[in-house]
Short mmCIF file of C-alpha atoms and ligand atoms in Angstrom, two decimals:
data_model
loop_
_atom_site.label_atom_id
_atom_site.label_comp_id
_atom_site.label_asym_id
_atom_site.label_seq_id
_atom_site.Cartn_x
_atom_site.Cartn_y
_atom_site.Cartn_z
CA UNK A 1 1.62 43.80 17.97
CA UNK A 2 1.31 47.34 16.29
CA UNK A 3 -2.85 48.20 15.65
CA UNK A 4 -3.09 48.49 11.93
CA UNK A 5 -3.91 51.41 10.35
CA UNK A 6 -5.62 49.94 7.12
CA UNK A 7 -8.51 49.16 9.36
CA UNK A 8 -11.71 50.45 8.25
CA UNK A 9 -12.12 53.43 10.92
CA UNK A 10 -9.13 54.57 9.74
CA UNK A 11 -10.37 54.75 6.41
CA UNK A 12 -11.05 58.32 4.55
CA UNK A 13 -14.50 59.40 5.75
CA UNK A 14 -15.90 59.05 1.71
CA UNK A 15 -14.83 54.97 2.40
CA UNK A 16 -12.55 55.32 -0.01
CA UNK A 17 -8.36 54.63 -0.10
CA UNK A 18 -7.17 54.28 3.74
CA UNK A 19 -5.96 57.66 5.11
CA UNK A 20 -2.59 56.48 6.44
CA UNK A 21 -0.56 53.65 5.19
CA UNK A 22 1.53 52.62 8.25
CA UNK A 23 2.56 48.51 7.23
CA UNK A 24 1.23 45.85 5.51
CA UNK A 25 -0.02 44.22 7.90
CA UNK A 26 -3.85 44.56 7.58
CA UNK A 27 -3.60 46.19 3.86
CA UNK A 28 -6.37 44.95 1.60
CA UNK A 29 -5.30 42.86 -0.74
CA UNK A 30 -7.43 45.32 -3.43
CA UNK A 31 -5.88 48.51 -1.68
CA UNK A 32 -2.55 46.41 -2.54
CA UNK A 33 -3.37 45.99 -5.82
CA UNK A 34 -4.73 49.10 -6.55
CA UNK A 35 -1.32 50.58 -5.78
CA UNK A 36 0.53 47.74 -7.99
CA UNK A 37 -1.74 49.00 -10.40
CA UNK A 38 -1.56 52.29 -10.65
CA UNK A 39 2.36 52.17 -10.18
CA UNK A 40 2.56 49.83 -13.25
CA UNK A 41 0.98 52.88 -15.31
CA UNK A 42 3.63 55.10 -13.95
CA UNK A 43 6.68 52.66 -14.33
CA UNK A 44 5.36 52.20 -17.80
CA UNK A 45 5.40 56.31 -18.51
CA UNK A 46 1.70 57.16 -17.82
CA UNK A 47 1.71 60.61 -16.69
CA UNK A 48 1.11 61.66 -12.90
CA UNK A 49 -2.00 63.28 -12.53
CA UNK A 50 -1.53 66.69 -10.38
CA UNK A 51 -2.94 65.49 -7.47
CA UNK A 52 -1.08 66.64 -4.56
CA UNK A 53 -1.11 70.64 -6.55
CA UNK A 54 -1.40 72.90 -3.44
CA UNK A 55 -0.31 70.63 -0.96
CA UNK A 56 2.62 70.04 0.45
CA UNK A 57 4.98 66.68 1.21
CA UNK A 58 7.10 66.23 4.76
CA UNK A 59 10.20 63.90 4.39
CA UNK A 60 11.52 63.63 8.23
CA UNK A 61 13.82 60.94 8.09
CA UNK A 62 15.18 60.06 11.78
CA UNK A 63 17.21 57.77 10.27
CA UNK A 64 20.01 57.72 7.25
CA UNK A 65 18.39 56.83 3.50
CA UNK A 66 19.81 57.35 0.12
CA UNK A 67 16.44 55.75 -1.81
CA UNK A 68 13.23 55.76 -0.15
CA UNK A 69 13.53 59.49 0.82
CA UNK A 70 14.68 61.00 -2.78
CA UNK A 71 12.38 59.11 -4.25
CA UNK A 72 9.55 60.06 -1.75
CA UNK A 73 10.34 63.78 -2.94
CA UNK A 74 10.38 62.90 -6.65
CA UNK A 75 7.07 61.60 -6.63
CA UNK A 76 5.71 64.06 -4.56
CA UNK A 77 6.92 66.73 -7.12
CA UNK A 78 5.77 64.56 -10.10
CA UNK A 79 2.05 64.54 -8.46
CA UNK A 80 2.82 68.50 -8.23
CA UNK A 81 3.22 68.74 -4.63
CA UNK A 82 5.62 70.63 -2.65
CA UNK A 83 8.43 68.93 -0.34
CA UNK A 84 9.29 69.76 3.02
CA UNK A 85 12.15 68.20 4.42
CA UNK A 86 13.03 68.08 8.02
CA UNK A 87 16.82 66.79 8.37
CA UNK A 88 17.33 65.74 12.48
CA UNK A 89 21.21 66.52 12.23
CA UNK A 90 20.74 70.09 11.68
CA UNK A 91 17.21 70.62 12.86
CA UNK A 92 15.87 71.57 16.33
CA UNK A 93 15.85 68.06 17.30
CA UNK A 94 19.50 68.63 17.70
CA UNK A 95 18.28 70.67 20.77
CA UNK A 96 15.80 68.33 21.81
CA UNK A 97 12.70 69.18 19.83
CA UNK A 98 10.63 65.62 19.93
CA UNK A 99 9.69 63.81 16.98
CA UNK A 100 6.00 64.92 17.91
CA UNK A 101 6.70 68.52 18.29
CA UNK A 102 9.02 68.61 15.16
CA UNK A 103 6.18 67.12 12.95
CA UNK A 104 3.61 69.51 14.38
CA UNK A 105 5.55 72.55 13.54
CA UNK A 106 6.27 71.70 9.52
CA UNK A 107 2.28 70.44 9.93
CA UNK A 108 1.79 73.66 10.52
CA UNK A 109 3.41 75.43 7.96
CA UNK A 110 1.31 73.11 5.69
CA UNK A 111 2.21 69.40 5.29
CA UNK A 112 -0.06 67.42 4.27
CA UNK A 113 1.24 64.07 4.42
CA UNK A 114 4.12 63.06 6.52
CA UNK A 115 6.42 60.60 5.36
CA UNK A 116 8.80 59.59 8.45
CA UNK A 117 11.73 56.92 9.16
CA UNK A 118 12.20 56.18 12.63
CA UNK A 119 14.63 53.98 14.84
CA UNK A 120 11.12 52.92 16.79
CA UNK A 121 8.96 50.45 15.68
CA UNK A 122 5.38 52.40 16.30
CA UNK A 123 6.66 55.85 15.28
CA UNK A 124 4.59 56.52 12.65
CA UNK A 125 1.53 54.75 13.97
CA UNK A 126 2.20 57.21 16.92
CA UNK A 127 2.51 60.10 14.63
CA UNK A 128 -0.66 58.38 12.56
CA UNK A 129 -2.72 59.20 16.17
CA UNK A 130 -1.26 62.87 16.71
CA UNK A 131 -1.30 64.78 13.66
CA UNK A 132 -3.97 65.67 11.23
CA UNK A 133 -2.35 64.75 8.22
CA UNK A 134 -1.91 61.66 6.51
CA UNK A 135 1.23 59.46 7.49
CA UNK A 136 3.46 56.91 5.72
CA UNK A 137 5.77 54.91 7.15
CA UNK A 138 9.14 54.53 5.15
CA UNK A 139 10.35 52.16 8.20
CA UNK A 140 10.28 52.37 11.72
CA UNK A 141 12.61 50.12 13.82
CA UNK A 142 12.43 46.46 12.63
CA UNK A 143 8.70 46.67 12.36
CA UNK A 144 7.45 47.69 8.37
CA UNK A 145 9.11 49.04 5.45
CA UNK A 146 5.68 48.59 3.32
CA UNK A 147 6.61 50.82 0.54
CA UNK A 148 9.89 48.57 -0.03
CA UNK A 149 7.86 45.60 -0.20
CA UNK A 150 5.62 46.96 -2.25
CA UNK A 151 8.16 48.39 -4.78
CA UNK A 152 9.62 44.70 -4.62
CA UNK A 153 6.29 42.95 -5.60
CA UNK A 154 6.05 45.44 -8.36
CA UNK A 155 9.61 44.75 -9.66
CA UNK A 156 8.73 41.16 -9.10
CA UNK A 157 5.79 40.88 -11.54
CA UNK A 158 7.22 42.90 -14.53
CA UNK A 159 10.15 40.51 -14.38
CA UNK A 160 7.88 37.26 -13.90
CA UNK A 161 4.41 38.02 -15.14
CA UNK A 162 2.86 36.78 -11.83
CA UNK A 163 3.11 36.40 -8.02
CA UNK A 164 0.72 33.79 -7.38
CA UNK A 165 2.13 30.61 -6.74
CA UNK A 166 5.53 32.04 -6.66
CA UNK A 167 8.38 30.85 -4.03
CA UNK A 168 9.95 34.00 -2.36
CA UNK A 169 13.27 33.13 -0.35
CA UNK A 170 13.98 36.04 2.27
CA UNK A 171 17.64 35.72 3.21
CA UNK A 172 19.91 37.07 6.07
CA UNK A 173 19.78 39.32 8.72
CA UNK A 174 15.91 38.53 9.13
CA UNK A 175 15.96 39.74 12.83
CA UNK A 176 16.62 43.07 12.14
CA UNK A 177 14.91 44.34 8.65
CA UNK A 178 11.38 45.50 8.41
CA UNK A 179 11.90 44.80 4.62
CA UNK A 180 11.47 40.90 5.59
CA UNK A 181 8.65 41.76 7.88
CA UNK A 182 6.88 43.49 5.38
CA UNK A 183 7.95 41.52 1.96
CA UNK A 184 6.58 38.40 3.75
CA UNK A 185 3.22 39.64 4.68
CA UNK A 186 2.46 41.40 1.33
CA UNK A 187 3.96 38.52 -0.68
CA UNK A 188 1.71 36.13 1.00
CA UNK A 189 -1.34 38.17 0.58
CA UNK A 190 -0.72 38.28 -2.85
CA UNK A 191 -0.36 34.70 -3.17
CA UNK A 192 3.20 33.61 -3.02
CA UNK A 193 5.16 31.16 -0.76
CA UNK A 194 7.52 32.51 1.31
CA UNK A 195 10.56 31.28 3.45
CA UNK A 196 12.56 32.97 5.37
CA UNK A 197 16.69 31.80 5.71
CA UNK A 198 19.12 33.27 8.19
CA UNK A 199 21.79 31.90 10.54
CA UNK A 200 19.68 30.85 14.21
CA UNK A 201 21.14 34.15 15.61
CA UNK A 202 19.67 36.68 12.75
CA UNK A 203 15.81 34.99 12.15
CA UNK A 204 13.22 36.13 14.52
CA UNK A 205 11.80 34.05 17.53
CA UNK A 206 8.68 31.86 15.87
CA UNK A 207 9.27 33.12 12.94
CA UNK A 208 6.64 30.13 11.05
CA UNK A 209 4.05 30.91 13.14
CA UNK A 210 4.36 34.55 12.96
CA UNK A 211 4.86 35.17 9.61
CA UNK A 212 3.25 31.44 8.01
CA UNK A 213 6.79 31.45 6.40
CA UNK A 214 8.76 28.22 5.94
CA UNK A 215 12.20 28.61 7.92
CA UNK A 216 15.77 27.52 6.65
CA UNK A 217 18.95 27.66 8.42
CA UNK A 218 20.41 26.78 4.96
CA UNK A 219 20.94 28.63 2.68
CA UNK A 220 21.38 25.97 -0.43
CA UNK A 221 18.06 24.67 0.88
CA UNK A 222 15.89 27.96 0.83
CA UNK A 223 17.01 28.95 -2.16
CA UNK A 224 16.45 25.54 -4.10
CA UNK A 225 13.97 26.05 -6.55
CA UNK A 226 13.06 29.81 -5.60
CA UNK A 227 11.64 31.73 -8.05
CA UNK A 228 12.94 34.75 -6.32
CA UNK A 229 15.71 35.15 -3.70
CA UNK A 230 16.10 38.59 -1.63
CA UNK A 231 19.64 38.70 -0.04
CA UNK A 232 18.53 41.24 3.18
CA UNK A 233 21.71 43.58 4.26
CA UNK A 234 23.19 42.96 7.28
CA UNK A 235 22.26 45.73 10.04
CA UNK A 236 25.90 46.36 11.51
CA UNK A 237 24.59 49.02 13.10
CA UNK A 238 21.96 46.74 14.85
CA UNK A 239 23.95 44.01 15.69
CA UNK A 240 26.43 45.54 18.81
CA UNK A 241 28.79 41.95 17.81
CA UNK A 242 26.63 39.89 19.73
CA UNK A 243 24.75 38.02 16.33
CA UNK A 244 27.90 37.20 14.60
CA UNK A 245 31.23 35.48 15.00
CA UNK A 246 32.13 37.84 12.22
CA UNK A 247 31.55 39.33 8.74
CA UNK A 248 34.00 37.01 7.18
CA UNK A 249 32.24 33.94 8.38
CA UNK A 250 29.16 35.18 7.84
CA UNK A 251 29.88 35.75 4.40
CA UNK A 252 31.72 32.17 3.39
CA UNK A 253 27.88 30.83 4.96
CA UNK A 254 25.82 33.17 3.92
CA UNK A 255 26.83 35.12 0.74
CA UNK A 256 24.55 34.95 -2.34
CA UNK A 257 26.59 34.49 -5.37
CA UNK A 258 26.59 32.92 -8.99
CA UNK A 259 27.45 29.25 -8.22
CA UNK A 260 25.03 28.97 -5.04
CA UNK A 261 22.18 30.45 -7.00
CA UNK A 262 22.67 27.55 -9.21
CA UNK A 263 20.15 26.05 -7.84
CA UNK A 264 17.53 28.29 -8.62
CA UNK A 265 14.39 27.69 -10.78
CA UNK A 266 15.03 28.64 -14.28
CA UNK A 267 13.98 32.77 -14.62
CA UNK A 268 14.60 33.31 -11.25
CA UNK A 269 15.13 36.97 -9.85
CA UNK A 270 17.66 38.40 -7.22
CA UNK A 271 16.29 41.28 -4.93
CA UNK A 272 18.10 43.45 -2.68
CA UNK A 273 16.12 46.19 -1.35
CA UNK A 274 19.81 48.24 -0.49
CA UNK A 275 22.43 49.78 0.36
CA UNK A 276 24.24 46.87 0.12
CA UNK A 277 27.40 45.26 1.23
CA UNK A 278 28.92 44.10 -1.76
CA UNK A 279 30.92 40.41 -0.83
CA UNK A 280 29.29 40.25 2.68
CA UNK A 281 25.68 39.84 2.16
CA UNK A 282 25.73 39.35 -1.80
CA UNK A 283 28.92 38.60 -4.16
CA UNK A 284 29.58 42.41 -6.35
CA UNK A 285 29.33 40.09 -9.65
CA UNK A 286 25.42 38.33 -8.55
CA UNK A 287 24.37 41.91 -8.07
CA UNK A 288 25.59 43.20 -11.76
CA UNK A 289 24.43 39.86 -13.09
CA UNK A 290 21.31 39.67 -15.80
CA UNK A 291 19.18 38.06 -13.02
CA UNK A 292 19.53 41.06 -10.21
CA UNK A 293 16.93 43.41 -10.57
CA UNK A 294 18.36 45.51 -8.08
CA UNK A 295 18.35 48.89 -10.09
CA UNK A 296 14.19 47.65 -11.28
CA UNK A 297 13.39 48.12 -7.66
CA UNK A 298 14.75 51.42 -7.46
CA UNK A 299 12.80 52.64 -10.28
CA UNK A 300 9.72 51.10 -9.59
CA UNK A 301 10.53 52.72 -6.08
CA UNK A 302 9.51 55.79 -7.62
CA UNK A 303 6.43 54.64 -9.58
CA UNK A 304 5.03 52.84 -6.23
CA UNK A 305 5.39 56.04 -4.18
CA UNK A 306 3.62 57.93 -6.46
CA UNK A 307 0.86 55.97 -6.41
CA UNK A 308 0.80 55.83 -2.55
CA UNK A 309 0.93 59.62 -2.49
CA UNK A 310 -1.50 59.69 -5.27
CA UNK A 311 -4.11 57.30 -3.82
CA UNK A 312 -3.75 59.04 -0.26
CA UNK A 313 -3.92 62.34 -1.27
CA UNK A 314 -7.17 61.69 -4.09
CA UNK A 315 -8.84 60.30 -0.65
CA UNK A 316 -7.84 62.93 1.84
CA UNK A 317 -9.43 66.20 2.20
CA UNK A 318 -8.91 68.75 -0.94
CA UNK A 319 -6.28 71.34 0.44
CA UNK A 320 -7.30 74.28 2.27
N1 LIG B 1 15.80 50.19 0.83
C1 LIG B 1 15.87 51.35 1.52
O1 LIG B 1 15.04 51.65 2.39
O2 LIG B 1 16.92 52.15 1.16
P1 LIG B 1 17.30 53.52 1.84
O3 LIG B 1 17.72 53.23 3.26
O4 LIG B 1 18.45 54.07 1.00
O5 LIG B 1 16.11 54.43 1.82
#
């Protein structure tokens, strides 16, 4: 188990907002709601205050993202901060620099908060330990994705009102995504039930008692009277063709689509944090449908990671 940084040592020295937000795991549930907060005035057009003015943003993303990382950048700009960007394929690491080194030298040209993807679980908790500036994780291995979950229990209570008492079906390739991982600990904290459905092959060893998550190898079952249902993608890039008899099966078991989600409670939401495979993991028409709030989470993807950057940099120290 990864040490959390959300625990108090690693808070800023005034005992304010933590310096690093690294996973969910440990967040307070008011540090969690402060940032639902705060990106609920942004999604809703408050302005950004220019927080980050004079400091500067690094996006090093050791792994491929369309979402998290553009909208890292625009909400680092919105707060009036600078981006860095450090791209592995044609960087330095290309000729070995280390993830370590990398990060130092764009630290030293001035970035103030790192922002890094990693194929590790632990990478940015690692980088968290190393380097002076603040870190974020925007996912590391199949550990945390917490701004994803984050964004998703935003999305969740514009569309519902509430996530108390809610029932939050995580379904699919549960072995592999850090979205699960960090959906179910943050919608738990906030009060929601949440189960976790996958075929025996893609859900994690002791995955109740890890997580407190009810487990479903069925899918009509987990999704029966869910007020929200999260198809997860399927990591082909993870699986090496050892999880699956193939994509086609998995699909006729495990595909969300209009007539299973039939069953759902009336007013109930589809999430899918993305990319997606359209017919594998979730039917093309389910995802365009009224109930998919699949675009919502990309916006309030934006609005969340503003407030992140906002509340870490308002807590770290002013720039030099
Ligand atoms: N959901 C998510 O992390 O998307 P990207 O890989 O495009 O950043």
């Amino acid at each position: 188990m990864l040490a959390s940084a959300w625990s108090p040592e690693a808070r800023a020295p005034a005992g304010g907002f933590p310096k690093h937000l690294l996973a969910i795991e440990g967040l307070a549930r008011a540090d969690a709601e402060a940032i639902l907060a705060l990106g609920e005035r942004f999604l809703a057009g408050g302005p950004m205050p220019p927080t980050l003015r004079g400091r500067a943003v690094l996006t090093a993303f050791f792994e491929a993202s369309t979402r998290t990382r553009t909208s890292f950048e625009m909400a680092a700009r919105g707060l009036g901060g600078q981006v860095l960007s450090l791209t592995p394929a044609v960087s330095s690491v290309t000729k070995g620099e280390t993830l370590l080194d990398s990060v130092r030298t764009l630290e030293a040209m001035g970035a103030d908060v790192v922002v890094v993807r990693h194929a590790s679980s632990g990478a940015a908790e690692f980088l968290a330990r190393k380097v002076r500036a603040s870190v974020v994780n925007a996912g590391d291995g199949a550990h945390e994705h917490p701004t994803q979950a984050l964004l998703d229990a935003l999305t969740v209570r514009r569309r519902l009102g509430r996530l108390e008492g809610l029932t939050v079906a995580i379904c699919g390739d549960v072995l592999h995504s850090r979205v699960a991982r960090s959906g179910a600990r943050l919608f738990a904290l906030l009060g929601a039930r949440v189960r976790f459905c996958g075929p025996p092959t893609l859900l994690p060893p002791a995955a109740a008692e890890a997580f407190g998550v009810e487990v479903f190898e069925r899918l009509d079952a987990a999704v029966a009277g869910a007020d929200v249902v999260m198809g997860l993608r399927v990591q082909r890039e993870r699986l090496a063709g050892a999880f699956l008899p193939s994509l086609e099966d998995y699909a006729r078991g495990w595909r969300l689509d209009r007539e299973r989600l039939a069953r759902l409670a009336p007013r109930a939401l589809v999430l899918h944090p993305g990319p997606m495979n359209r017919g594998v993991e979730i039917e093309g028409a389910l995802a365009d449908a009224p109930e998919s709030a699949v675009l919502e989470q990309v916006r309030a993807g934006v609005a969340v990671r503003a407030a992140v950057l906002h509340l870490l940099g308002a807590a770290g120290a002013p720039p030099s």
